[in-house]
Amino acid sequence: METTAEEQLIGPLLLARGTIDRSSALRADPGWLERAWSDPATRVLVIDNGHTLVRREGDQVRAVLFSTAEAPEGPRYLLGVESEVAYFAVAAQLPGVPRQEANGRVTFAMKLADTPDGDPVAAGLRQVGGLLGDRDAGLLVYAVALEAWHATHEFCPRCGSRTEIRTGGHIRVCPEDGSQHFPRVDPAVIMLIRDEDDRCLLARGPQWPQGRMSILAGFVEPGESLEHAVVREVAEEVGVSVVRPRYLGSQPWPFPRSLMLGFFAEAVTTDLRPDAEEIAEARWFSREEMTAALDSGELRLPPAVSIARRLIETWYGGQLDYE
């Protein structure tokens, strides 16, 4: 199979957007950070367990941004600068929104679809990542990733001391041994596998509901190339041998800290032998079979905000208007 023109661009990747300058050189300047926080023009996105406040304005959904005087107290993370306006995230409870916490999990009762235009509502990336504009989507992805990292790296892995936030939220420093710890990103390959008849391979994890299927994915192991990870993961998960992995694009997936690296690869075997611990079922689909399964409700695809959906639509040859 030859690479088609469509395979050169799989966009739009809805969580790979953004317009701000991350301004990494400014993070280490305490004076600038304080001046920026004191500037009335500075805007703050409040992040609470992966959720922020958004509001619908007609056909658009926008993030609710606060001035620093309005923002609640909490750890601050510099997100960047755009048009001389600084943007921060603050990890704190969302103002004015009821929340419930049970077993360490935070939930919000109201949904965007049930909220009148103009009223703020709590929402996460899965719900609104594809609805927000480029700037707001980029801010939210960034804030979610930083919040998740800080929440799980409060203590030094060397000595167990509580670490301190530095450089605008991009380093944690141990006050006892001086070690520095940086936000972690876990690379994961995600691959659409095609056979010689140009069928697409989809699979379902044991924890997924019946009918929900996606393409295969897996984390890159230490000392491993991306291409080798593609070949290994497909063989481990479904027993299929693949060749010629071709990189197509990447998208952050901060649940909690993955970077999804998208590939196409070609199957040289088609017998499916799913690993029961990771795969509940796997199946080859032609385009006609996929359309019929979607129309009947037998098949549900990953959400439009995911790179998996974009890879499937790239293979399919157009947008699939299904939930």
Tab-separated table of N, CA, C and O in Angstrom, residues 52-154:
chain	number	residue	atom	x	y	z
A	52	THR	N	-12.768	22.885	34.116
A	52	THR	CA	-12.743	24.335	34.223
A	52	THR	C	-14.144	24.853	33.954
A	52	THR	O	-15.053	24.089	33.603
A	53	LEU	N	-14.332	26.153	34.108
A	53	LEU	CA	-15.627	26.760	33.817
A	53	LEU	C	-15.671	27.181	32.357
A	53	LEU	O	-14.731	27.786	31.836
A	54	VAL	N	-16.770	26.863	31.700
A	54	VAL	CA	-17.013	27.298	30.331
A	54	VAL	C	-18.423	27.867	30.267
A	54	VAL	O	-19.250	27.630	31.134
A	55	ARG	N	-18.702	28.615	29.203
A	55	ARG	CA	-20.059	29.081	28.962
A	55	ARG	C	-20.337	29.054	27.467
A	55	ARG	O	-19.440	29.255	26.644
A	56	ARG	N	-21.562	28.757	27.141
A	56	ARG	CA	-21.990	28.779	25.749
A	56	ARG	C	-22.453	30.189	25.392
A	56	ARG	O	-23.219	30.809	26.127
A	57	GLU	N	-21.969	30.679	24.254
A	57	GLU	CA	-22.382	31.977	23.734
A	57	GLU	C	-22.823	31.778	22.288
A	57	GLU	O	-22.010	31.817	21.362
A	58	GLY	N	-24.122	31.524	22.119
A	58	GLY	CA	-24.624	31.219	20.788
A	58	GLY	C	-24.068	29.901	20.304
A	58	GLY	O	-24.236	28.871	20.962
A	59	ASP	N	-23.368	29.921	19.179
A	59	ASP	CA	-22.795	28.697	18.617
A	59	ASP	C	-21.403	28.407	19.157
A	59	ASP	O	-20.783	27.411	18.767
A	60	GLN	N	-20.887	29.266	20.031
A	60	GLN	CA	-19.524	29.105	20.508
A	60	GLN	C	-19.506	28.718	21.981
A	60	GLN	O	-20.417	29.038	22.744
A	61	VAL	N	-18.439	28.008	22.358
A	61	VAL	CA	-18.182	27.682	23.752
A	61	VAL	C	-16.842	28.299	24.125
A	61	VAL	O	-15.844	28.113	23.417
A	62	ARG	N	-16.828	29.048	25.205
A	62	ARG	CA	-15.616	29.746	25.629
A	62	ARG	C	-15.260	29.368	27.064
A	62	ARG	O	-16.149	29.135	27.889
A	63	ALA	N	-13.970	29.357	27.356
A	63	ALA	CA	-13.526	29.183	28.732
A	63	ALA	C	-13.788	30.458	29.509
A	63	ALA	O	-13.658	31.565	28.977
A	64	VAL	N	-14.165	30.310	30.768
A	64	VAL	CA	-14.348	31.462	31.656
A	64	VAL	C	-12.982	31.800	32.250
A	64	VAL	O	-12.386	30.984	32.968
A	65	LEU	N	-12.492	32.981	31.952
A	65	LEU	CA	-11.194	33.427	32.446
A	65	LEU	C	-11.397	34.545	33.460
A	65	LEU	O	-12.251	35.419	33.278
A	66	PHE	N	-10.610	34.523	34.518
A	66	PHE	CA	-10.740	35.470	35.616
A	66	PHE	C	-9.566	36.435	35.614
A	66	PHE	O	-8.468	36.117	35.111
A	67	SER	N	-9.767	37.612	36.219
A	67	SER	CA	-8.624	38.447	36.557
A	67	SER	C	-7.928	37.835	37.773
A	67	SER	O	-8.494	36.978	38.463
A	68	THR	N	-6.721	38.271	38.047
A	68	THR	CA	-6.016	37.712	39.210
A	68	THR	C	-6.705	38.116	40.515
A	68	THR	O	-6.631	37.384	41.508
A	69	ALA	N	-7.391	39.260	40.523
A	69	ALA	CA	-8.118	39.673	41.724
A	69	ALA	C	-9.333	38.789	41.964
A	69	ALA	O	-9.740	38.584	43.112
A	70	GLU	N	-9.921	38.257	40.892
A	70	GLU	CA	-11.107	37.405	41.009
A	70	GLU	C	-10.760	35.945	41.258
A	70	GLU	O	-11.588	35.185	41.767
A	71	ALA	N	-9.560	35.540	40.888
A	71	ALA	CA	-9.194	34.122	40.946
A	71	ALA	C	-9.079	33.637	42.384
A	71	ALA	O	-8.619	34.372	43.269
A	72	PRO	N	-9.469	32.391	42.652
A	72	PRO	CA	-9.304	31.833	44.001
A	72	PRO	C	-7.837	31.561	44.307
A	72	PRO	O	-6.985	31.540	43.411
A	73	GLU	N	-7.551	31.365	45.586
A	73	GLU	CA	-6.195	31.016	45.995
A	73	GLU	C	-5.878	29.582	45.569
A	73	GLU	O	-6.743	28.708	45.586
A	74	GLY	N	-4.635	29.350	45.196
A	74	GLY	CA	-4.206	28.010	44.830
A	74	GLY	C	-2.877	28.058	44.102
A	74	GLY	O	-2.380	29.135	43.759
A	75	PRO	N	-2.262	26.908	43.881
A	75	PRO	CA	-1.009	26.873	43.121
A	75	PRO	C	-1.184	27.508	41.746
A	75	PRO	O	-2.191	27.288	41.072
A	76	ARG	N	-0.170	28.298	41.350
A	76	ARG	CA	-0.227	29.000	40.059
A	76	ARG	C	0.714	28.357	39.062
A	76	ARG	O	1.850	28.008	39.410
A	77	TYR	N	0.255	28.273	37.834
A	77	TYR	CA	1.094	27.770	36.756
A	77	TYR	C	1.048	28.773	35.602
A	77	TYR	O	-0.033	29.102	35.098
A	78	LEU	N	2.199	29.258	35.181
A	78	LEU	CA	2.247	30.134	34.009
A	78	LEU	C	1.990	29.313	32.754
A	78	LEU	O	2.696	28.338	32.479
A	79	LEU	N	0.990	29.719	31.972
A	79	LEU	CA	0.684	29.026	30.724
A	79	LEU	C	1.323	29.711	29.521
A	79	LEU	O	1.617	29.054	28.525
A	80	GLY	N	1.530	31.037	29.606
A	80	GLY	CA	2.180	31.717	28.503
A	80	GLY	C	1.652	33.114	28.291
A	80	GLY	O	0.942	33.676	29.127
A	81	VAL	N	2.002	33.680	27.140
A	81	VAL	CA	1.670	35.061	26.808
A	81	VAL	C	1.139	35.109	25.388
A	81	VAL	O	1.642	34.420	24.493
A	82	GLU	N	0.117	35.925	25.192
A	82	GLU	CA	-0.396	36.187	23.842
A	82	GLU	C	-0.798	37.647	23.773
A	82	GLU	O	-1.552	38.130	24.629
A	83	SER	N	-0.292	38.356	22.762
A	83	SER	CA	-0.612	39.777	22.565
A	83	SER	C	-0.391	40.576	23.852
A	83	SER	O	-1.223	41.403	24.242
A	84	GLU	N	0.729	40.297	24.519
A	84	GLU	CA	1.159	40.979	25.731
A	84	GLU	C	0.251	40.718	26.936
A	84	GLU	O	0.363	41.394	27.964
A	85	VAL	N	-0.634	39.760	26.829
A	85	VAL	CA	-1.463	39.338	27.958
A	85	VAL	C	-0.915	38.024	28.493
A	85	VAL	O	-0.724	37.067	27.728
A	86	ALA	N	-0.663	37.964	29.810
A	86	ALA	CA	-0.182	36.733	30.432
A	86	ALA	C	-1.361	35.872	30.843
A	86	ALA	O	-2.410	36.377	31.267
A	87	TYR	N	-1.181	34.553	30.710
A	87	TYR	CA	-2.212	33.591	31.090
A	87	TYR	C	-1.631	32.631	32.124
A	87	TYR	O	-0.567	32.057	31.922
A	88	PHE	N	-2.369	32.470	33.224
A	88	PHE	CA	-1.997	31.536	34.271
A	88	PHE	C	-3.128	30.525	34.463
A	88	PHE	O	-4.279	30.786	34.108
A	89	ALA	N	-2.799	29.405	35.054
A	89	ALA	CA	-3.793	28.484	35.595
A	89	ALA	C	-3.640	28.488	37.107
A	89	ALA	O	-2.528	28.623	37.633
A	90	VAL	N	-4.748	28.358	37.820
A	90	VAL	CA	-4.745	28.194	39.266
A	90	VAL	C	-5.497	26.911	39.591
A	90	VAL	O	-6.634	26.724	39.129
A	91	ALA	N	-4.881	26.025	40.348
A	91	ALA	CA	-5.524	24.777	40.761
A	91	ALA	C	-6.324	25.057	42.032
A	91	ALA	O	-5.753	25.270	43.108
A	92	ALA	N	-7.651	25.082	41.905
A	92	ALA	CA	-8.514	25.416	43.033
A	92	ALA	C	-9.935	24.986	42.708
A	92	ALA	O	-10.252	24.603	41.572
A	93	GLN	N	-10.811	25.068	43.713
A	93	GLN	CA	-12.218	24.783	43.476
A	93	GLN	C	-12.809	25.799	42.519
A	93	GLN	O	-12.506	26.995	42.597
A	94	LEU	N	-13.649	25.330	41.606
A	94	LEU	CA	-14.274	26.235	40.646
A	94	LEU	C	-15.268	27.146	41.375
A	94	LEU	O	-16.157	26.659	42.080
A	95	PRO	N	-15.145	28.450	41.206
A	95	PRO	CA	-16.032	29.369	41.918
A	95	PRO	C	-17.493	29.209	41.495
A	95	PRO	O	-17.809	29.148	40.311
A	96	GLY	N	-18.368	29.127	42.494
A	96	GLY	CA	-19.795	29.170	42.239
A	96	GLY	C	-20.404	27.931	41.629
A	96	GLY	O	-21.557	27.958	41.191
A	97	VAL	N	-19.669	26.821	41.608
A	97	VAL	CA	-20.189	25.598	40.981
A	97	VAL	C	-20.235	24.481	42.020
A	97	VAL	O	-19.202	24.118	42.590
A	98	PRO	N	-21.421	23.920	42.285
A	98	PRO	CA	-21.500	22.807	43.241
A	98	PRO	C	-20.692	21.606	42.766
A	98	PRO	O	-20.673	21.274	41.577
A	99	ARG	N	-20.006	20.967	43.685
A	99	ARG	CA	-19.216	19.782	43.358
A	99	ARG	C	-19.451	18.729	44.428
A	99	ARG	O	-19.830	19.044	45.555
A	100	GLN	N	-19.237	17.490	44.043
A	100	GLN	CA	-19.344	16.390	44.981
A	100	GLN	C	-18.027	15.630	44.985
A	100	GLN	O	-17.401	15.461	43.932
A	101	GLU	N	-17.616	15.190	46.163
A	101	GLU	CA	-16.368	14.431	46.271
A	101	GLU	C	-16.632	13.160	47.050
A	101	GLU	O	-17.147	13.196	48.172
A	102	ALA	N	-16.316	12.029	46.428
A	102	ALA	CA	-16.498	10.733	47.065
A	102	ALA	C	-15.410	9.790	46.598
A	102	ALA	O	-15.117	9.711	45.397
A	103	ASN	N	-14.789	9.092	47.553
A	103	ASN	CA	-13.721	8.137	47.235
A	103	ASN	C	-12.599	8.788	46.431
A	103	ASN	O	-12.029	8.177	45.525
A	104	GLY	N	-12.312	10.051	46.761
A	104	GLY	CA	-11.235	10.755	46.091
A	104	GLY	C	-11.559	11.249	44.704
A	104	GLY	O	-10.681	11.785	44.010
A	105	ARG	N	-12.819	11.123	44.283
A	105	ARG	CA	-13.200	11.541	42.937
A	105	ARG	C	-14.167	12.712	43.006
A	105	ARG	O	-15.118	12.695	43.777
A	106	VAL	N	-13.908	13.735	42.195
A	106	VAL	CA	-14.745	14.930	42.158
A	106	VAL	C	-15.665	14.866	40.951
A	106	VAL	O	-15.233	14.536	39.840
A	107	THR	N	-16.946	15.175	41.164
A	107	THR	CA	-17.913	15.208	40.071
A	107	THR	C	-18.711	16.503	40.136
A	107	THR	O	-18.854	17.117	41.203
A	108	PHE	N	-19.234	16.904	38.978
A	108	PHE	CA	-20.049	18.105	38.865
A	108	PHE	C	-21.372	17.704	38.223
A	108	PHE	O	-21.400	17.020	37.198
A	109	ALA	N	-22.480	18.146	38.831
A	109	ALA	CA	-23.795	17.659	38.410
A	109	ALA	C	-24.256	18.270	37.093
A	109	ALA	O	-24.798	17.574	36.232
A	110	MET	N	-24.062	19.560	36.892
A	110	MET	CA	-24.602	20.225	35.708
A	110	MET	C	-23.806	19.881	34.458
A	110	MET	O	-22.589	19.727	34.504
A	111	LYS	N	-24.508	19.790	33.328
A	111	LYS	CA	-23.888	19.534	32.034
A	111	LYS	C	-24.077	20.744	31.124
A	111	LYS	O	-25.053	21.490	31.258
A	112	LEU	N	-23.182	20.918	30.182
A	112	LEU	CA	-23.244	22.062	29.277
A	112	LEU	C	-24.568	22.090	28.519
A	112	LEU	O	-25.174	23.157	28.345
A	113	ALA	N	-25.030	20.929	28.081
A	113	ALA	CA	-26.263	20.878	27.288
A	113	ALA	C	-27.474	21.323	28.090
A	113	ALA	O	-28.482	21.744	27.507
A	114	ASP	N	-27.403	21.243	29.422
A	114	ASP	CA	-28.542	21.593	30.277
A	114	ASP	C	-28.441	23.008	30.835
A	114	ASP	O	-29.291	23.416	31.637
A	115	THR	N	-27.417	23.760	30.437
A	115	THR	CA	-27.155	25.071	31.018
A	115	THR	C	-27.521	26.171	30.033
A	115	THR	O	-27.132	26.104	28.856
A	116	PRO	N	-28.269	27.202	30.465
A	116	PRO	CA	-28.624	28.304	29.559
A	116	PRO	C	-27.389	29.025	29.037
A	116	PRO	O	-26.338	29.055	29.688
A	117	ASP	N	-27.512	29.614	27.858
A	117	ASP	CA	-26.426	30.403	27.286
A	117	ASP	C	-25.964	31.464	28.281
A	117	ASP	O	-26.785	32.140	28.923
A	118	GLY	N	-24.650	31.605	28.408
A	118	GLY	CA	-24.077	32.622	29.265
A	118	GLY	C	-23.811	32.182	30.679
A	118	GLY	O	-23.032	32.836	31.392
A	119	ASP	N	-24.444	31.093	31.129
A	119	ASP	CA	-24.220	30.614	32.494
A	119	ASP	C	-22.976	29.733	32.541
A	119	ASP	O	-22.795	28.854	31.680
A	120	PRO	N	-22.116	29.918	33.543
A	120	PRO	CA	-20.912	29.071	33.627
A	120	PRO	C	-21.257	27.665	34.090
A	120	PRO	O	-22.165	27.460	34.898
A	121	VAL	N	-20.515	26.699	33.561
A	121	VAL	CA	-20.714	25.302	33.933
A	121	VAL	C	-19.360	24.618	33.904
A	121	VAL	O	-18.481	24.968	33.107
A	122	ALA	N	-19.162	23.641	34.782
A	122	ALA	CA	-17.909	22.889	34.822
A	122	ALA	C	-17.878	21.874	33.689
A	122	ALA	O	-18.867	21.198	33.420
A	123	ALA	N	-16.739	21.768	33.015
A	123	ALA	CA	-16.602	20.807	31.924
A	123	ALA	C	-15.149	20.391	31.806
A	123	ALA	O	-14.229	21.133	32.171
A	124	GLY	N	-14.941	19.184	31.284
A	124	GLY	CA	-13.598	18.658	31.070
A	124	GLY	C	-13.255	18.590	29.602
A	124	GLY	O	-14.088	18.859	28.726
A	125	LEU	N	-12.023	18.190	29.328
A	125	LEU	CA	-11.540	18.147	27.946
A	125	LEU	C	-12.360	17.228	27.062
A	125	LEU	O	-12.596	17.524	25.889
A	126	ARG	N	-12.774	16.076	27.590
A	126	ARG	CA	-13.532	15.147	26.765
A	126	ARG	C	-14.857	15.761	26.318
A	126	ARG	O	-15.352	15.462	25.240
A	127	GLN	N	-15.432	16.621	27.166
A	127	GLN	CA	-16.716	17.214	26.834
A	127	GLN	C	-16.579	18.418	25.896
A	127	GLN	O	-17.386	18.592	24.984
A	128	VAL	N	-15.579	19.259	26.128
A	128	VAL	CA	-15.537	20.532	25.397
A	128	VAL	C	-14.236	20.773	24.646
A	128	VAL	O	-14.084	21.822	24.021
A	129	GLY	N	-13.301	19.817	24.684
A	129	GLY	CA	-12.036	20.031	23.988
A	129	GLY	C	-12.206	20.330	22.516
A	129	GLY	O	-11.440	21.111	21.938
A	130	GLY	N	-13.206	19.732	21.885
A	130	GLY	CA	-13.453	19.968	20.473
A	130	GLY	C	-14.357	21.142	20.189
A	130	GLY	O	-14.516	21.549	19.031
A	131	LEU	N	-14.963	21.724	21.224
A	131	LEU	CA	-15.888	22.841	21.055
A	131	LEU	C	-15.229	24.186	21.285
A	131	LEU	O	-15.686	25.204	20.766
A	132	LEU	N	-14.172	24.205	22.070
A	132	LEU	CA	-13.472	25.447	22.375
A	132	LEU	C	-12.665	25.932	21.177
A	132	LEU	O	-12.250	25.143	20.320
A	133	GLY	N	-12.426	27.233	21.133
A	133	GLY	CA	-11.534	27.783	20.123
A	133	GLY	C	-10.095	27.385	20.366
A	133	GLY	O	-9.756	26.801	21.406
A	134	ASP	N	-9.228	27.744	19.421
A	134	ASP	CA	-7.835	27.305	19.496
A	134	ASP	C	-7.146	27.758	20.775
A	134	ASP	O	-6.452	26.976	21.435
A	135	ARG	N	-7.311	29.028	21.139
A	135	ARG	CA	-6.633	29.520	22.341
A	135	ARG	C	-7.110	28.790	23.586
A	135	ARG	O	-6.297	28.284	24.371
A	136	ASP	N	-8.422	28.715	23.762
A	136	ASP	CA	-8.966	28.118	24.976
A	136	ASP	C	-8.685	26.624	25.052
A	136	ASP	O	-8.423	26.085	26.134
A	137	ALA	N	-8.739	25.936	23.922
A	137	ALA	CA	-8.427	24.504	23.925
A	137	ALA	C	-6.982	24.287	24.342
A	137	ALA	O	-6.676	23.401	25.152
A	138	GLY	N	-6.069	25.102	23.812
A	138	GLY	CA	-4.667	24.970	24.181
A	138	GLY	C	-4.425	25.263	25.648
A	138	GLY	O	-3.644	24.574	26.319
A	139	LEU	N	-5.088	26.298	26.184
A	139	LEU	CA	-4.942	26.620	27.597
A	139	LEU	C	-5.435	25.481	28.481
A	139	LEU	O	-4.786	25.122	29.472
A	140	LEU	N	-6.578	24.903	28.126
A	140	LEU	CA	-7.152	23.858	28.966
A	140	LEU	C	-6.313	22.589	28.938
A	140	LEU	O	-6.077	21.971	29.988
A	141	VAL	N	-5.848	22.169	27.775
A	141	VAL	CA	-4.985	20.982	27.694
A	141	VAL	C	-3.743	21.172	28.565
A	141	VAL	O	-3.345	20.283	29.325
A	142	TYR	N	-3.141	22.319	28.456
A	142	TYR	CA	-1.926	22.636	29.207
A	142	TYR	C	-2.203	22.602	30.715
A	142	TYR	O	-1.470	21.983	31.502
A	143	ALA	N	-3.283	23.258	31.130
A	143	ALA	CA	-3.605	23.329	32.551
A	143	ALA	C	-3.942	21.964	33.124
A	143	ALA	O	-3.528	21.625	34.241
A	144	VAL	N	-4.692	21.170	32.390
A	144	VAL	CA	-5.051	19.822	32.855
A	144	VAL	C	-3.790	18.991	33.063
A	144	VAL	O	-3.644	18.279	34.070
A	145	ALA	N	-2.857	19.073	32.125
A	145	ALA	CA	-1.627	18.285	32.231
A	145	ALA	C	-0.789	18.711	33.433
A	145	ALA	O	-0.267	17.864	34.177
A	146	LEU	N	-0.640	20.014	33.632
A	146	LEU	CA	0.149	20.484	34.766
A	146	LEU	C	-0.513	20.131	36.096
A	146	LEU	O	0.155	19.695	37.042
A	147	GLU	N	-1.830	20.310	36.181
A	147	GLU	CA	-2.526	19.971	37.423
A	147	GLU	C	-2.341	18.497	37.772
A	147	GLU	O	-2.083	18.137	38.925
A	148	ALA	N	-2.480	17.623	36.773
A	148	ALA	CA	-2.360	16.184	37.021
A	148	ALA	C	-0.957	15.831	37.495
A	148	ALA	O	-0.782	14.991	38.387
A	149	TRP	N	0.061	16.469	36.907
A	149	TRP	CA	1.432	16.167	37.324
A	149	TRP	C	1.697	16.635	38.756
A	149	TRP	O	2.226	15.884	39.576
A	150	HIS	N	1.302	17.852	39.061
A	150	HIS	CA	1.532	18.363	40.411
A	150	HIS	C	0.801	17.537	41.463
A	150	HIS	O	1.315	17.319	42.569
A	151	ALA	N	-0.385	17.055	41.131
A	151	ALA	CA	-1.177	16.297	42.105
A	151	ALA	C	-0.516	14.978	42.489
A	151	ALA	O	-0.782	14.437	43.567
A	152	THR	N	0.340	14.457	41.634
A	152	THR	CA	0.956	13.152	41.898
A	152	THR	C	2.459	13.235	42.144
A	152	THR	O	3.115	12.200	42.247
A	153	HIS	N	2.995	14.451	42.236
A	153	HIS	CA	4.440	14.612	42.447
A	153	HIS	C	4.732	15.624	43.553
A	153	HIS	O	5.630	16.445	43.439
A	154	GLU	N	3.968	15.533	44.619
A	154	GLU	CA	4.150	16.465	45.734
A	154	GLU	C	5.396	16.147	46.561
A	154	GLU	O	5.901	17.019	47.275
